[in-house]
Amino acid sequence: MDTKAFKRSLHSSENYHRKGFGHEAEVTTQLESEYQSNLIQEIRNHNYRLQRGDVTIRLAEAFGFCWGVERAVAMAYETRQHFPTERIWVTNEIIHNPSVNQRLVNMNVGFIPVEQGEKDFSVVDSGDVVILPAFGASVQEMQLLNDKQCKIVDTTCPWVSKVWNTVEKHKKKDYTSIIHGKYKHEETIATSSFAGKYLIVLNMKEAEYVAEYILKGGDCNEFMAKFSRATSPEFDPDQDLERVGIANQTTMLKSETEQIGKLFERTMMKKYGPDQLNNHFHSFNTICDATQERQDAMLGLVEEKLDLMVVIGGFNSSNTTQLQQIAIDRGIPSYHIDSAERIGSGNRLEHKPLGGDLIVIENWLPGGEIVVGVTSGASTPDKVVEDVIEKIFELKGAVAVV
């Protein structure tokens, strides 16, 4: 499929919208009321530090809502205002934050149901309004919605679109896109749909396995079993790894994406020689600025003396997971929660360990004076961060009395 031609055709359709509807001022006021926080602004104004009693809060200097997320949420709100009576759907969570998605449900915005792992678009009728979320949608989904003659509101983050353009360049030049990402993540599913041949690697370990295969060959069946859900149809590692280009899920760990890119550059140089490198390897910078800023801020924060770290964001938020990884790598006790409701009375906490399931622990806040690092993923409103901080102050006060 010529994805570039399809995009051009879709973008010229009167049913396609990727800008607001003229309700910016009203929506901005509404979003500020629902999601911004005076307390968080106060902490920013005081060098990202706040102390009450025995507790000092240290906020990362970049955290929370990024521009792409704000834009997506604002467009969703505008869509509801502009189409007050139409049925409105979102193809997936608008962003990875439960409170924001619940707010859309309260506004009578529906989410495409999922049956046995597959989205059921039969609920969508011609003339319905369908919002594409911040991390985009696959070409196949866009084509289906276009064929149904739906009104499409595209809130895809421009950084994600940039990655799509990159893999389309790979396809045009007959390069296989090696995508650093999670094969089940909505953004990576969308990105791979714009690629020709592709292979998705989760981390450096998987990348090293692929690099070793490029240099020395190996068992094709073993390779395909390992990446059975992470390759394009009819992928052949013996043929399709001769020319590769690097792309990424925008929310992955920046340093790891860079390491993977350098690994494949060295690999192709070793196999084909410096003179032929440009014929076998392409790399474009597709690391999102906002992701990079939040990771850099976290790297700075964990250099301070922290007793523990609280990372706030949706449990399916990839960029939030990467922030937690930074704290764990530094040896700091780190707790990933999605809302203040996870903090219970009696010094109890429900949190999600990295790579694990939700667990409940007791006595997570130490006694005496403590310094708590706090950050949040790009889909987390300041108001949620405020609620968590206030709950920590409240709980620590209760603990101190006991």
mmCIF file of N, CA and C in Angstrom, residues 300-306:
data_model
loop_
_atom_site.group_PDB
_atom_site.id
_atom_site.type_symbol
_atom_site.label_atom_id
_atom_site.label_comp_id
_atom_site.label_asym_id
_atom_site.label_seq_id
_atom_site.Cartn_x
_atom_site.Cartn_y
_atom_site.Cartn_z
ATOM 1 N N GLY A 300 18.885 14.213 36.338
ATOM 2 C CA GLY A 300 19.403 15.213 37.266
ATOM 3 C C GLY A 300 18.869 15.025 38.670
ATOM 4 N N LEU A 301 17.585 14.712 38.782
ATOM 5 C CA LEU A 301 16.954 14.577 40.098
ATOM 6 C C LEU A 301 17.543 13.408 40.888
ATOM 7 N N VAL A 302 17.810 12.288 40.230
ATOM 8 C CA VAL A 302 18.292 11.108 40.961
ATOM 9 C C VAL A 302 19.736 11.265 41.426
ATOM 10 N N GLU A 303 20.405 12.334 41.000
ATOM 11 C CA GLU A 303 21.747 12.613 41.518
ATOM 12 C C GLU A 303 21.683 13.225 42.913
ATOM 13 N N GLU A 304 20.499 13.696 43.315
ATOM 14 C CA GLU A 304 20.337 14.271 44.647
ATOM 15 C C GLU A 304 20.125 13.158 45.683
ATOM 16 N N LYS A 305 20.203 13.546 46.939
ATOM 17 C CA LYS A 305 20.005 12.565 48.013
ATOM 18 C C LYS A 305 18.505 12.420 48.258
ATOM 19 N N LEU A 306 17.931 11.368 47.725
ATOM 20 C CA LEU A 306 16.503 11.096 47.859
ATOM 21 C C LEU A 306 16.304 9.823 48.672
#
